[in-house]
mmCIF file of C-alpha atoms in Angstrom:
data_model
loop_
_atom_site.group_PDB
_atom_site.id
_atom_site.type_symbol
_atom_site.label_atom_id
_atom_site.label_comp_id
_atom_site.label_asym_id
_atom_site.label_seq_id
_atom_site.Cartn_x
_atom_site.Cartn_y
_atom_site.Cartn_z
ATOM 1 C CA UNK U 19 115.260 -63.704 82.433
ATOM 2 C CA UNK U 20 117.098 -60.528 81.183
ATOM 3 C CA UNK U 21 116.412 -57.139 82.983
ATOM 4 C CA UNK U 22 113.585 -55.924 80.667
ATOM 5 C CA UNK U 23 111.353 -58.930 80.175
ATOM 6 C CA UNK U 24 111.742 -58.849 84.508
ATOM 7 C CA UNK U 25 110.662 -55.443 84.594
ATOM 8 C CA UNK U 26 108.038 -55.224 81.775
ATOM 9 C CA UNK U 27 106.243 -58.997 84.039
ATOM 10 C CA UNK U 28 106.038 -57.031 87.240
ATOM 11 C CA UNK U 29 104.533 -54.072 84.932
ATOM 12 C CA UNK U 30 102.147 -56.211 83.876
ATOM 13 C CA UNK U 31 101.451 -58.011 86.651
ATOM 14 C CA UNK U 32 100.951 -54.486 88.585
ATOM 15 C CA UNK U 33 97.829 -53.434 85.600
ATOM 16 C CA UNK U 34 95.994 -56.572 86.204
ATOM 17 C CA UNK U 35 95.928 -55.722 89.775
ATOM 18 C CA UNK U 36 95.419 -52.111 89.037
ATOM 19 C CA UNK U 37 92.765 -53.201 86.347
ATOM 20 C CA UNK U 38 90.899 -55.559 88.688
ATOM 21 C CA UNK U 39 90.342 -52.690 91.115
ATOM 22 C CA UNK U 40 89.437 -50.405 88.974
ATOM 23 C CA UNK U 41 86.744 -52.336 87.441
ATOM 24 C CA UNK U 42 85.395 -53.139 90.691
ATOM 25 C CA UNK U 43 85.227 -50.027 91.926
ATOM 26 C CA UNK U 44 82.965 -48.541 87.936
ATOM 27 C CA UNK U 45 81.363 -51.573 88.856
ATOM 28 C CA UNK U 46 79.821 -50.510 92.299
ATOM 29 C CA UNK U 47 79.249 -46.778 91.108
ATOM 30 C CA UNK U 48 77.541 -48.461 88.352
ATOM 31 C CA UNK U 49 75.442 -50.510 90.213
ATOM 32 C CA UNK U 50 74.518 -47.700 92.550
ATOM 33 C CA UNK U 51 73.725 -45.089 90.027
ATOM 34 C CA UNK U 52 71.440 -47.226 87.650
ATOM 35 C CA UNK U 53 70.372 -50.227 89.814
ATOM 36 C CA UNK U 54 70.387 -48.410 93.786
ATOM 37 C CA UNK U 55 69.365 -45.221 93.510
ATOM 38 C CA UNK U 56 66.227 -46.257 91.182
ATOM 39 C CA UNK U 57 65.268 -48.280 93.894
ATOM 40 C CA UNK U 58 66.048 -46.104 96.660
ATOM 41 C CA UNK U 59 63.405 -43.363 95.295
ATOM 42 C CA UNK U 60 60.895 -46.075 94.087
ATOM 43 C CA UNK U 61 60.964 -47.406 97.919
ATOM 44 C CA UNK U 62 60.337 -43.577 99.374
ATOM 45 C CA UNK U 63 63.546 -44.443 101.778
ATOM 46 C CA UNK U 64 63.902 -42.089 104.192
ATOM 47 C CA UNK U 65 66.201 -39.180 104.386
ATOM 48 C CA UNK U 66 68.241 -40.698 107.461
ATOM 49 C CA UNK U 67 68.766 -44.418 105.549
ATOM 50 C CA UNK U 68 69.563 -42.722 102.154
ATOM 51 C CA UNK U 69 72.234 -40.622 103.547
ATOM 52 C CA UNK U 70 73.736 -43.566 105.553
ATOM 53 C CA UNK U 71 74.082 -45.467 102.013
ATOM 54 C CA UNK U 72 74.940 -42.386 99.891
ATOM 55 C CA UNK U 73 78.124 -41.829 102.113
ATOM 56 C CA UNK U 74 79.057 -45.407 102.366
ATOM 57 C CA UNK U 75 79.276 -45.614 98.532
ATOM 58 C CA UNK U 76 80.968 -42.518 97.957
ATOM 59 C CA UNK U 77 83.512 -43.259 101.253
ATOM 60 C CA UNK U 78 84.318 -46.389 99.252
ATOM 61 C CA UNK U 79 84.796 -44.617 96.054
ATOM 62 C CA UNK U 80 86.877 -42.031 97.238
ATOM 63 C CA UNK U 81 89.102 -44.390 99.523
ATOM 64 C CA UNK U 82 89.414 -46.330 96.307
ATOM 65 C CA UNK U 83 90.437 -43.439 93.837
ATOM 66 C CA UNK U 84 92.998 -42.737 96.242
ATOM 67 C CA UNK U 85 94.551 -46.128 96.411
ATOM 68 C CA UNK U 86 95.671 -45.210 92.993
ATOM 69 C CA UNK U 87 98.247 -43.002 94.092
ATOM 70 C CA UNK U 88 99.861 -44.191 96.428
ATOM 71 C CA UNK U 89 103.409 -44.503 97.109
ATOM 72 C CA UNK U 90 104.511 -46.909 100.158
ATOM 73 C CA UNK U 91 106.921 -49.736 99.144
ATOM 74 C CA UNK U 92 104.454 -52.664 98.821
ATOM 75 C CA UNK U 93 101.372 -50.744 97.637
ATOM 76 C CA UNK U 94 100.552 -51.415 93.659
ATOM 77 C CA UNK U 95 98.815 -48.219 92.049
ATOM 78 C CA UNK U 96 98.575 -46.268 89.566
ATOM 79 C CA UNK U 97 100.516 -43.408 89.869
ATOM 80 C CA UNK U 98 103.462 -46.176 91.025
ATOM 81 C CA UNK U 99 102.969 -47.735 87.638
ATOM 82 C CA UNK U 100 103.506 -44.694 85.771
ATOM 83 C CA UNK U 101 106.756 -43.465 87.602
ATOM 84 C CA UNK U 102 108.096 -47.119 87.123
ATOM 85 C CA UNK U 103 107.287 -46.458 83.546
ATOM 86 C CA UNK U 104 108.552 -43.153 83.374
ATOM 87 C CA UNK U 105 112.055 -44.609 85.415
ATOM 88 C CA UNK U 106 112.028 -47.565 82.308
ATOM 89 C CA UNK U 107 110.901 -46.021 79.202
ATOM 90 C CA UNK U 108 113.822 -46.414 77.245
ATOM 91 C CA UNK U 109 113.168 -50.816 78.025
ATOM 92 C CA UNK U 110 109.621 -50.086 76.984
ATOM 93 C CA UNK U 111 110.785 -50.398 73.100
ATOM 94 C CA UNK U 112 108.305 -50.475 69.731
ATOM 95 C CA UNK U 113 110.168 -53.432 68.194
ATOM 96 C CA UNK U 114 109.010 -54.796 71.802
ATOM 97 C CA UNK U 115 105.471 -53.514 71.215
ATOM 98 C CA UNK U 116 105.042 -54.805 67.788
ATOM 99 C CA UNK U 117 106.513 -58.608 68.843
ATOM 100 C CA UNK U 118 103.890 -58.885 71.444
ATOM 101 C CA UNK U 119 101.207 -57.142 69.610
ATOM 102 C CA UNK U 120 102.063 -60.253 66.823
ATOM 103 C CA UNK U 121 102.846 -62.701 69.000
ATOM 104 C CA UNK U 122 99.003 -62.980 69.625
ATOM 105 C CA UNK U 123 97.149 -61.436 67.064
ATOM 106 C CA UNK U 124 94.851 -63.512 64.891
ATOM 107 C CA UNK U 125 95.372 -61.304 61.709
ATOM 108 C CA UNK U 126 97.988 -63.923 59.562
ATOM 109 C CA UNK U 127 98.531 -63.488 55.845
ATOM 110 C CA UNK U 128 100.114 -65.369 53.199
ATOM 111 C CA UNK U 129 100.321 -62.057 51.347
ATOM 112 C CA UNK U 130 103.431 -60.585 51.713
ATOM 113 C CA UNK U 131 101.926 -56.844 51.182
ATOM 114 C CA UNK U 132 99.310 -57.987 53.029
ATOM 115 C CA UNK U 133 101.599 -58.973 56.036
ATOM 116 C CA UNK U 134 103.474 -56.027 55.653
ATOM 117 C CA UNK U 135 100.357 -54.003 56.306
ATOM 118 C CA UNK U 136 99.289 -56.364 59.051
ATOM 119 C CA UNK U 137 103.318 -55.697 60.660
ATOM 120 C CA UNK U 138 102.722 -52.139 60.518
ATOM 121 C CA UNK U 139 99.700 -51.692 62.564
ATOM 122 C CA UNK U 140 101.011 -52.073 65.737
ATOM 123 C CA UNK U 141 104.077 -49.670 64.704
ATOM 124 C CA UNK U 142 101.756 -47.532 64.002
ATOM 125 C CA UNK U 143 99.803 -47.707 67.615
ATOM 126 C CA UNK U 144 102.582 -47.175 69.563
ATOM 127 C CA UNK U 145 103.771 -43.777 67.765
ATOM 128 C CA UNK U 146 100.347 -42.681 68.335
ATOM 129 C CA UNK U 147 100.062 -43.160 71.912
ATOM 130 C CA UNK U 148 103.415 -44.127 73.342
ATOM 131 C CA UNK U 149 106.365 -42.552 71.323
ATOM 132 C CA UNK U 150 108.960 -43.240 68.577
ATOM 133 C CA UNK U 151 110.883 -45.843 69.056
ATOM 134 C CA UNK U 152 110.581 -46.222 72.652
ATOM 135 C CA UNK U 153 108.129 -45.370 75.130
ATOM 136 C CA UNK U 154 108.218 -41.699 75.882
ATOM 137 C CA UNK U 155 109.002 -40.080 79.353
ATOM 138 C CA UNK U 156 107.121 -36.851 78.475
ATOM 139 C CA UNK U 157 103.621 -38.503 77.378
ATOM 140 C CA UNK U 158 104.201 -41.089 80.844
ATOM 141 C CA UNK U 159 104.733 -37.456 82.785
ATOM 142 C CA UNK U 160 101.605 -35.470 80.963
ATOM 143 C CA UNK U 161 99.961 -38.554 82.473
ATOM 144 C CA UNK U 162 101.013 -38.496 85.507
ATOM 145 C CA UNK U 163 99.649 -34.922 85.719
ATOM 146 C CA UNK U 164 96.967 -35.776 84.116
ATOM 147 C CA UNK U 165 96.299 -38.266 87.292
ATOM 148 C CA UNK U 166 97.546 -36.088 90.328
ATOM 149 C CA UNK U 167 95.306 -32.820 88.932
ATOM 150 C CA UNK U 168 92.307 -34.576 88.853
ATOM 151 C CA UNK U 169 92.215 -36.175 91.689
ATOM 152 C CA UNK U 170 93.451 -33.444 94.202
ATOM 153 C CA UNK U 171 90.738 -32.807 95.536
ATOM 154 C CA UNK U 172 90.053 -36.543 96.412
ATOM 155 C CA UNK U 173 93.239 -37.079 97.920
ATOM 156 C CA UNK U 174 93.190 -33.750 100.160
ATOM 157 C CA UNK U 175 89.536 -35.049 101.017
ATOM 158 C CA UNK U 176 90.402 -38.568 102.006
ATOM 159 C CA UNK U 177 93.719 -37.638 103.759
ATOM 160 C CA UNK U 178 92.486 -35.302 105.934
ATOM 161 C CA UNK U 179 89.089 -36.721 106.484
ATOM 162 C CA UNK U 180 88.849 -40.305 105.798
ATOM 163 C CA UNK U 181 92.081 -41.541 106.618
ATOM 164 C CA UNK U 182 93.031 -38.592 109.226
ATOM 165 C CA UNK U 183 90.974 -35.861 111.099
ATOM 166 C CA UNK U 184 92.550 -32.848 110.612
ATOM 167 C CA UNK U 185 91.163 -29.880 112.737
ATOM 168 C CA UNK U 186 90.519 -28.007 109.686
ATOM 169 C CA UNK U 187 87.925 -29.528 107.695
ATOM 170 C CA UNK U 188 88.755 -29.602 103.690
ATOM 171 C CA UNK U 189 86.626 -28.642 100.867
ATOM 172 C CA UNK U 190 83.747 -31.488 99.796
ATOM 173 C CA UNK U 191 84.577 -33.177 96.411
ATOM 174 C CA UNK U 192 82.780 -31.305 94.049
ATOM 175 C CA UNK U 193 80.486 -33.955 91.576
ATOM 176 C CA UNK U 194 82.392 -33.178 88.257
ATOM 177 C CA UNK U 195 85.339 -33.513 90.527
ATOM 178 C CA UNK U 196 84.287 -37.006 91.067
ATOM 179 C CA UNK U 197 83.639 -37.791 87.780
ATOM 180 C CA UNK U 198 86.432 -36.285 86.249
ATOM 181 C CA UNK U 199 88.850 -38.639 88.391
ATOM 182 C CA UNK U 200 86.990 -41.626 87.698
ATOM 183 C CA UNK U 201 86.897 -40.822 84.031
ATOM 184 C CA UNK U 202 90.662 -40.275 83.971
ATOM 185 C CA UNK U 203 91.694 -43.089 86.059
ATOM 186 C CA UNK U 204 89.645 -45.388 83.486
ATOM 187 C CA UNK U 205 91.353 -43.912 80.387
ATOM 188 C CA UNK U 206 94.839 -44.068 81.956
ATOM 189 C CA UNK U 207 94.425 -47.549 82.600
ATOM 190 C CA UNK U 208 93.108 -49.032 79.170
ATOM 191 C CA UNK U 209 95.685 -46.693 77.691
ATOM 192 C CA UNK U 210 98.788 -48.370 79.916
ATOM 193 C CA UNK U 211 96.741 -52.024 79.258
ATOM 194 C CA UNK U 212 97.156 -51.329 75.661
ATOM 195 C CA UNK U 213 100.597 -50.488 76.315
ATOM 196 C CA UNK U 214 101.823 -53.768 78.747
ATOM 197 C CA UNK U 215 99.137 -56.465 77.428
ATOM 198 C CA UNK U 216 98.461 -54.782 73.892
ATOM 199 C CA UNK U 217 94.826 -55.464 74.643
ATOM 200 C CA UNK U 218 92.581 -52.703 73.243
ATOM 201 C CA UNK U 219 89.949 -51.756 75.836
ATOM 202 C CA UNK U 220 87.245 -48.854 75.656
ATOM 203 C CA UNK U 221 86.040 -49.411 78.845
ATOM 204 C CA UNK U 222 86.986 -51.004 82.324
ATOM 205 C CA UNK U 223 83.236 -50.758 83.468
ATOM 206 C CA UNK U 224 81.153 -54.430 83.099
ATOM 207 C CA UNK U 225 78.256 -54.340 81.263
ATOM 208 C CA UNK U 226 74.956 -55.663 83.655
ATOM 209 C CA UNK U 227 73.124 -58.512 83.210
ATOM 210 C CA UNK U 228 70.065 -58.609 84.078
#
């Protein structure tokens, strides 16, 4: 196993981790903003048992969201992802991109223009999202400041309330604060899912069964 094809399998074994989580977690704030809270107010709970709930949720969320930047040694996020990108780029290659993307796509011609076009597509992809010919460090670090501005206020919030108790209380996560982080943290990921699996994904959140 050469030194890219090492790299690029702990890459991708690091999204489906990150990816699992991450689902989980728009999974439960899906669950509690269309399934709980419905039945919270249809039950007339009282103010005591709904603020018990509310604050376990969100304490979950928030704990969660800030998983994804962490930095120990052994700890698989996000933000670890994208400075092992950014530390890689030039391994992440298009020719790479576009074997892989080929490798399992169902779209086979025996056309030669029509292959041609077929070979082009993922070419195309990655100079739209990821760079020329190889993955660029400047889009991985927009991204990675893309992830650390909005979730600041998380992390302050869960460092030095959740996790710690500082003496100084910090400022409450604001509610477009909240959904601002989630939002980004679920674009980041299908974007770097595209980029590692070349698996196309508009959203991590499940669709509910009923």
């Amino acid at each position: 196993m050469n030194m890219q094809t090492d790299i690029i399998e702990r890459l991708r074994s690091d999204i489906d981790t990150i990816q699992d989580e991450m689902t989980s977690l728009l999974h439960s704030e899906d669950m509690f903003r269309n399934r709980l809270i419905p039945l919270v107010e249809k039950a007339s709970v009282d103010v005591s048992s709904k603020r018990t709930l509310y604050q376990a949720h969100y304490t979950t969320m928030l704990l969660g969201v800030r998983r994804q930047l962490g930095r120990d040694a052994e700890e698989i996020s996000l933000l670890k992802l994208l400075e092992k990108l950014k530390e890689n780029h030039n391994l992440i290659t298009k020719s790479w991109y576009s074997e892989e993307w080929l490798k399992d796509s169902s779209l086979e011609s025996d056309n030669s223009t029509l292959s041609e076009f077929i070979a082009a597509i993922p070419n195309g992809e990655f100079e739209e999202y990821f760079g020329q010919e190889y993955l660029s460090s400047e889009i991985v670090d927009k991204d990675i400041e893309k992830l650390t501005q909005a979730t600041e206020s998380i992390k302050t919030f869960v460092d030095k309330r959740l996790a710690h108790r500082d003496k100084k209380d910090p400022e409450i996560v604001k509610e477009e604060e909240y959904k601002s982080a989630l939002q980004t943290l679920e674009k980041l990921i299908s974007k770097y899912i595209l980029l590692l699996k070349q698996v196309g994904m508009s959203r991590l959140t499940p669709t509910m069964q009923d």
